[in-house]
PDB file of C-alpha atoms in Angstrom:
ATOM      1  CA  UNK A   1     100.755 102.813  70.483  1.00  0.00           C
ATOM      2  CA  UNK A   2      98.059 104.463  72.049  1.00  0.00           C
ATOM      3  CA  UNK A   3      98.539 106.348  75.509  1.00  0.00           C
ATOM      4  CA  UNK A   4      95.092 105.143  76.755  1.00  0.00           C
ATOM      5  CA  UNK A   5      93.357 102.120  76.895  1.00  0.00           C
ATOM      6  CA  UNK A   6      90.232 101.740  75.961  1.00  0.00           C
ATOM      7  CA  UNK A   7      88.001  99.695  78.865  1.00  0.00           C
ATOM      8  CA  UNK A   8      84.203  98.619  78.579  1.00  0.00           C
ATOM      9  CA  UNK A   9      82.383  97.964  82.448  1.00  0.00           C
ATOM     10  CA  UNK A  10      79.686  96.627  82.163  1.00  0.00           C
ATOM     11  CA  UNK A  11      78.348  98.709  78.760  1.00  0.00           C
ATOM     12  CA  UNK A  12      80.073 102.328  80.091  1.00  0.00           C
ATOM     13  CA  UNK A  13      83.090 103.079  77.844  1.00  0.00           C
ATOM     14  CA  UNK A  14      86.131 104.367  79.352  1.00  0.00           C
ATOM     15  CA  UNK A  15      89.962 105.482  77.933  1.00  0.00           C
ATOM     16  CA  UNK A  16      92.327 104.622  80.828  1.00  0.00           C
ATOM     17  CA  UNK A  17      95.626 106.402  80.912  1.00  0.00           C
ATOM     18  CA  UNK A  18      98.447 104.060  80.335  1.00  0.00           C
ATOM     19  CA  UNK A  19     101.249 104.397  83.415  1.00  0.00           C
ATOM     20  CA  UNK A  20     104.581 102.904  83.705  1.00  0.00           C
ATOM     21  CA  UNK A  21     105.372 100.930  86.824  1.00  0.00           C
ATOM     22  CA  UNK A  22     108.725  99.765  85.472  1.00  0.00           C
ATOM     23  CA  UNK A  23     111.124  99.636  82.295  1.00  0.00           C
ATOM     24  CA  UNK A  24     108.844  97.078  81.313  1.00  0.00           C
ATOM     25  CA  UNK A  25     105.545  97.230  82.205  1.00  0.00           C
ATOM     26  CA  UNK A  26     102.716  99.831  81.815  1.00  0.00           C
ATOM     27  CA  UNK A  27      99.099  99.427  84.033  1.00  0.00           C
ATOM     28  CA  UNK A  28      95.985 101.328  82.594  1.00  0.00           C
ATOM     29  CA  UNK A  29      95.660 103.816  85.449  1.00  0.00           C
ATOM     30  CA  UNK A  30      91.651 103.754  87.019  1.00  0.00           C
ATOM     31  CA  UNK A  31      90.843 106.712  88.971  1.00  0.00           C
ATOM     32  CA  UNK A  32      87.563 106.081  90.024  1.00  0.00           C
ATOM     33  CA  UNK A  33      87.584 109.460  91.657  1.00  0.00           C
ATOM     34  CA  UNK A  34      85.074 112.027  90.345  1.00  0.00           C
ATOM     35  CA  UNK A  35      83.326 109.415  88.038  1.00  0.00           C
ATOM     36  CA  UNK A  36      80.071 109.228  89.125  1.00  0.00           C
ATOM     37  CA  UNK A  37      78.213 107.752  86.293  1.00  0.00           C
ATOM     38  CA  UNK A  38      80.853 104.709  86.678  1.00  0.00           C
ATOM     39  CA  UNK A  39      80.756 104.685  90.106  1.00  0.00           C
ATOM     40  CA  UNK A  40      76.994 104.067  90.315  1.00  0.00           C
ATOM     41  CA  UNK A  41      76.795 101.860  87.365  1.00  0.00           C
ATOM     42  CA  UNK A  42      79.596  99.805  88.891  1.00  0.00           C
ATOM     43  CA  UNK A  43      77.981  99.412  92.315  1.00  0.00           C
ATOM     44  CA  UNK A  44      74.229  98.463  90.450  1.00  0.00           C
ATOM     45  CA  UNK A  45      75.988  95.692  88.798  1.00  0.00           C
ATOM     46  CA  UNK A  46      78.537  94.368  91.407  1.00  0.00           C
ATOM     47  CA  UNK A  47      75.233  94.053  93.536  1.00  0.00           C
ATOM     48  CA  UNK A  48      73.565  92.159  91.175  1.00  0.00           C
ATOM     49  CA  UNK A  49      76.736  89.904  91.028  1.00  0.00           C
ATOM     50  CA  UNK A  50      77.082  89.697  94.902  1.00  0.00           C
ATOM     51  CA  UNK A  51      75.833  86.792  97.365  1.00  0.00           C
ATOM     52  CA  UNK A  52      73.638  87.690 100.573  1.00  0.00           C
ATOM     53  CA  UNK A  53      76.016  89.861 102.911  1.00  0.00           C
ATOM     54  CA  UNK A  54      75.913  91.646 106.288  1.00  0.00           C
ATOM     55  CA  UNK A  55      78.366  94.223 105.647  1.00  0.00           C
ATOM     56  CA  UNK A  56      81.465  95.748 102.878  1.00  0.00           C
ATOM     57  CA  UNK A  57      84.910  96.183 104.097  1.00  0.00           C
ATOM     58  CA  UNK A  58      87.167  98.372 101.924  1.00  0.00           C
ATOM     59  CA  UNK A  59      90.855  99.462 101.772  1.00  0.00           C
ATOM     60  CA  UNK A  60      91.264 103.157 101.679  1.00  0.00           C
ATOM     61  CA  UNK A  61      91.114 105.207  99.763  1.00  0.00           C
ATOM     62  CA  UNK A  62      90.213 104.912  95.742  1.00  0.00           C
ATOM     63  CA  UNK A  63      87.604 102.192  96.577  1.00  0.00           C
ATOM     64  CA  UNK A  64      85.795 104.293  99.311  1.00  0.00           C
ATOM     65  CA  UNK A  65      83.277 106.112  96.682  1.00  0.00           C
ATOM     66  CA  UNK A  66      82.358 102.784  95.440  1.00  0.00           C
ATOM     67  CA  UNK A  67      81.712 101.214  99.173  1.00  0.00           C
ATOM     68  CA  UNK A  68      79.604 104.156  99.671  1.00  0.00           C
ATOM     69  CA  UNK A  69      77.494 103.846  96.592  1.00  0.00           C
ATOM     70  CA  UNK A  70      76.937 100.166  96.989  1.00  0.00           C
ATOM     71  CA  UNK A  71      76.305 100.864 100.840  1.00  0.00           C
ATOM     72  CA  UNK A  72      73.529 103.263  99.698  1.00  0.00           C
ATOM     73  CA  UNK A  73      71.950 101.161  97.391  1.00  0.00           C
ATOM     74  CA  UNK A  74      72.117  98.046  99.030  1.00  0.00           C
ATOM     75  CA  UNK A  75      71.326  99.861 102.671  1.00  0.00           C
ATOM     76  CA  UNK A  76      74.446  97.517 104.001  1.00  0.00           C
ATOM     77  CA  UNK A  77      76.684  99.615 106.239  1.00  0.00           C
ATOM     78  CA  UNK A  78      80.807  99.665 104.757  1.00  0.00           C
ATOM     79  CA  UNK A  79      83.506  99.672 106.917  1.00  0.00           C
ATOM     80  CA  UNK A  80      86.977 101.500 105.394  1.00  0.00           C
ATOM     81  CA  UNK A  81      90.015  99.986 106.336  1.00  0.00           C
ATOM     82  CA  UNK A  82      92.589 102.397 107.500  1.00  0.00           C
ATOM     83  CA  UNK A  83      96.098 103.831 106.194  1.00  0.00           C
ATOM     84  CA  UNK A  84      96.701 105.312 109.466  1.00  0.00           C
ATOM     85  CA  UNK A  85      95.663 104.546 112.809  1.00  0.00           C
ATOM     86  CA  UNK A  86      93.250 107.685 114.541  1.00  0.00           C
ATOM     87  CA  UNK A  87      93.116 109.090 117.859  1.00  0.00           C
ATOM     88  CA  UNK A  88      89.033 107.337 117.953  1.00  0.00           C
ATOM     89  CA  UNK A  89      90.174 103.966 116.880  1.00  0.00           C
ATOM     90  CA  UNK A  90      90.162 101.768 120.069  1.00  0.00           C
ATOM     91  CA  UNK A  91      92.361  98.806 119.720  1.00  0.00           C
ATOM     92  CA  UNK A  92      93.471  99.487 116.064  1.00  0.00           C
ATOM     93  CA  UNK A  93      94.367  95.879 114.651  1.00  0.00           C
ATOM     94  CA  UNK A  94      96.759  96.152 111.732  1.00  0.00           C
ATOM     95  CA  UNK A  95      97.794  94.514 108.764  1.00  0.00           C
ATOM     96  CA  UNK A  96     101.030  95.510 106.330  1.00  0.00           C
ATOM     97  CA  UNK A  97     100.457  94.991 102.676  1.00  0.00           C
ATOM     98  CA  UNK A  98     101.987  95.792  99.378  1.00  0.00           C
ATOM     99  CA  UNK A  99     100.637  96.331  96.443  1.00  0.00           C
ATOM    100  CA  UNK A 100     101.446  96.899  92.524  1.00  0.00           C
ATOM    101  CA  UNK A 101     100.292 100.555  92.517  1.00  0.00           C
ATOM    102  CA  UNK A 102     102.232 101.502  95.778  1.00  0.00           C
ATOM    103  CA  UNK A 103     105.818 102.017  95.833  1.00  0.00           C
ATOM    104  CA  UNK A 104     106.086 100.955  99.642  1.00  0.00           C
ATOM    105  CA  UNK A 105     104.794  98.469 102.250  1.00  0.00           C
ATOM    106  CA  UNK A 106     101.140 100.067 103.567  1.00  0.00           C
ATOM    107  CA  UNK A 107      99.646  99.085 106.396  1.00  0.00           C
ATOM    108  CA  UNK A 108      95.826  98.779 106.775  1.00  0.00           C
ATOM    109  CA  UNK A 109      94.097  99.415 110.026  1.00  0.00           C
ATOM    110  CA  UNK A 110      90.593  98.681 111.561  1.00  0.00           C
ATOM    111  CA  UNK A 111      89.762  98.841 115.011  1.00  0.00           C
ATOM    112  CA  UNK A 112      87.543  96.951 117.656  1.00  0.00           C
ATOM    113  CA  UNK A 113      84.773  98.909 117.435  1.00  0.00           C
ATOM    114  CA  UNK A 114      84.232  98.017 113.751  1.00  0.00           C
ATOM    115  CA  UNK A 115      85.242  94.616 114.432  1.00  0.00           C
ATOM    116  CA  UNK A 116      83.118  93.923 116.756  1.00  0.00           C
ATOM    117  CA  UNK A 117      79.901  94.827 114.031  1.00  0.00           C
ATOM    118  CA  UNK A 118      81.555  92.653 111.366  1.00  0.00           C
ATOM    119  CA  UNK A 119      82.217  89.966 114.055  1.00  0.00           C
ATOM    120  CA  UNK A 120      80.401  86.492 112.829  1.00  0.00           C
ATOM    121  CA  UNK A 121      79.090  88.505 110.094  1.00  0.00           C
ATOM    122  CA  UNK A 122      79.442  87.901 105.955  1.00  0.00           C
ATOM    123  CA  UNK A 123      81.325  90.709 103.992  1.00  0.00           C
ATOM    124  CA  UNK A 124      82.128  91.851 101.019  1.00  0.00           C
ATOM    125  CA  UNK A 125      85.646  92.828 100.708  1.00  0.00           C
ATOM    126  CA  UNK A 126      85.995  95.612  97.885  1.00  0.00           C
ATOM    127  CA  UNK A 127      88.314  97.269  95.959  1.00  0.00           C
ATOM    128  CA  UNK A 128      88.315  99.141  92.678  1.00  0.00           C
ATOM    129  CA  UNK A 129      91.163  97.034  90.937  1.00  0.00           C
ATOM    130  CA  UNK A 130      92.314  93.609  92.204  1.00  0.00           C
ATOM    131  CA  UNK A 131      96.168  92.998  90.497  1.00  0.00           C
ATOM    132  CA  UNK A 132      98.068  91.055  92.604  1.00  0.00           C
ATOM    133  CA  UNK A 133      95.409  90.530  95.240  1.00  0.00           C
ATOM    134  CA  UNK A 134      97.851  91.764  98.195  1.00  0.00           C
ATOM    135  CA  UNK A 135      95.167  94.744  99.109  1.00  0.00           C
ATOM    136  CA  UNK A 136      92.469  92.379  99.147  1.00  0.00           C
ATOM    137  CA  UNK A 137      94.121  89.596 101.464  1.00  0.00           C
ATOM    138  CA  UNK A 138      95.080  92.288 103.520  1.00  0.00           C
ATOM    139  CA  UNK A 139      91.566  92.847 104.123  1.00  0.00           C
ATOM    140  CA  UNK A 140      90.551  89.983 104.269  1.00  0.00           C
ATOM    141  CA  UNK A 141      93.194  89.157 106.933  1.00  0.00           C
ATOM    142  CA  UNK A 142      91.747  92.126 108.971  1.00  0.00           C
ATOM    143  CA  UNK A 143      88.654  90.409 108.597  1.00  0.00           C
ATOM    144  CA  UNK A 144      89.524  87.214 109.875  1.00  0.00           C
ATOM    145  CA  UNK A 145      90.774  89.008 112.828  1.00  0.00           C
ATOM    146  CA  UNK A 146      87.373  89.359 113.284  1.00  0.00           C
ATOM    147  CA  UNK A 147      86.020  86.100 113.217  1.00  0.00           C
ATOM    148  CA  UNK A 148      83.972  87.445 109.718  1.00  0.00           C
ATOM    149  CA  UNK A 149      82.652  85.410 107.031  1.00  0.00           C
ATOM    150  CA  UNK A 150      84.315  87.085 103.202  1.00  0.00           C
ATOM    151  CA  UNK A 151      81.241  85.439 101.573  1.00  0.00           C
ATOM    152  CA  UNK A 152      82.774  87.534  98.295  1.00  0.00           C
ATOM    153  CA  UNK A 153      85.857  89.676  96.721  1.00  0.00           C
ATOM    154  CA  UNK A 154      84.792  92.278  94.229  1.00  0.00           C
ATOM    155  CA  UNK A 155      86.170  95.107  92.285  1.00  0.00           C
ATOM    156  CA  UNK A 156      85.301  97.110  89.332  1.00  0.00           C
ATOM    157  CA  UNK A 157      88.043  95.480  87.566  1.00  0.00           C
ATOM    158  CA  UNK A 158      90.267  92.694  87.165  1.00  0.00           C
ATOM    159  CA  UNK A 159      93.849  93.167  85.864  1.00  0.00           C
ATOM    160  CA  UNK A 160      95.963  90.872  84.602  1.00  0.00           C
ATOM    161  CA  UNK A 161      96.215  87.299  85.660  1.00  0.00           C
ATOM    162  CA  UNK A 162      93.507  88.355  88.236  1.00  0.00           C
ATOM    163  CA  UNK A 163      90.936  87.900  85.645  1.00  0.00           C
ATOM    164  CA  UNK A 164      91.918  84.092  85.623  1.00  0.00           C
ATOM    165  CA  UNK A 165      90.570  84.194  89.033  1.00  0.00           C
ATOM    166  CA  UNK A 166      87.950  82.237  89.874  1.00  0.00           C
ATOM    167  CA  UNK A 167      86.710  83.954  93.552  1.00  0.00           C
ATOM    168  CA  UNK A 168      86.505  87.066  92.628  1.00  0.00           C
ATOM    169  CA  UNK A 169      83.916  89.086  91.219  1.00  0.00           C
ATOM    170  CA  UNK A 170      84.450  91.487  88.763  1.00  0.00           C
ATOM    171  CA  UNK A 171      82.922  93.872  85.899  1.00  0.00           C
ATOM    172  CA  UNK A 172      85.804  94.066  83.013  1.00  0.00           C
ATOM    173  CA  UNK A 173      89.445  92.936  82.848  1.00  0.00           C
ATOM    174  CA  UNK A 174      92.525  95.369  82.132  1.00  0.00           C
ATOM    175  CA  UNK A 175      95.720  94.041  81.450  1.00  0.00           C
ATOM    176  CA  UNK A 176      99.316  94.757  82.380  1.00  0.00           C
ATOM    177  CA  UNK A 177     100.666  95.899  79.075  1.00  0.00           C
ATOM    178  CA  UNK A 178     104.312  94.855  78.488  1.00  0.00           C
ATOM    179  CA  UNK A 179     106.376  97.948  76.496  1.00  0.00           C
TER     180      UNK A 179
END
């Protein structure tokens, strides 16, 4: 048994490092990080994929670099949602989620300010891997908040039973490997 696995998005080959999150199950890890040849390719190809929006709302942090990327091509501003509430944020509104890749309950932050430019607005809510879906609802809970329209959820990939998903959009599906 290999200790990667081997992914194709969207035509760009890439060996993922397998990770155990428990006796029994393994994830192949996606650090998105420092990729930049994925990271743009990813964010040409989620656009094409994507219906008319206003704005992207992502989770920090591994997402961010693809929110930027797809902000800068599409010329859409991205909004990050928070770990930790900051001494600018007026009215932080906060969500708690948790998700496969964390070992504890997170909590996701935005504040007025941002909501108030996403308010009656569509977004995008993006992440680099959707699993479970728990950092995306999050999100999109934030959103609603907000009175904002999620008119899609994306993410480079799609692990697991994600990928029988039908609202989500997606570039190449990883699964959860069972040892």
């Amino acid at each position: 048994m290999s200790e990667y696995y081997r992914v194709n998005i969207a035509g760009l080959e890439r060996d993922l490092l397998r990770c155990p999150i428990s006796d029994k199950l393994d994830i192949a890890a996606f650090i998105i990080f420092g990729d930049v040849e994925v990271t743009v390719h990813s964010a040409t190809e989620l656009l094409k994929r994507l219906p008319e929006f206003d704005y992207i709302v992502t989770p920090e942090a591994k997402s961010i670099p693809l929110a930027y990327e797809m902000s800068r091509q599409s010329g859409k501003k991205y909004f990050v949602a928070r770990k930790k509430a900051k001494l600018y944020m007026k009215n932080p509104v906060s969500v708690n989620v948790r998700s496969i890749t964390t070992d504890a309950v997170q909590t996701l932050i935005m504040d007025e300010i941002e909501g108030d430019q996403i308010r009656g607005k569509r977004v995008v809510v993006l992440d680099d891997v959707i699993s479970t879906g728990e950092s995306i609802k999050a999100v999109e809970e934030l959103c609603a908040r907000f009175d904002a329209q999620v008119v899609a959820r994306a993410a480079v990939l799609a692990e697991g039973d994600a990928a029988k998903r039908d609202d989500i959009v997606y570039l190449a599906e990883i699964p959860l490997i069972e040892k």
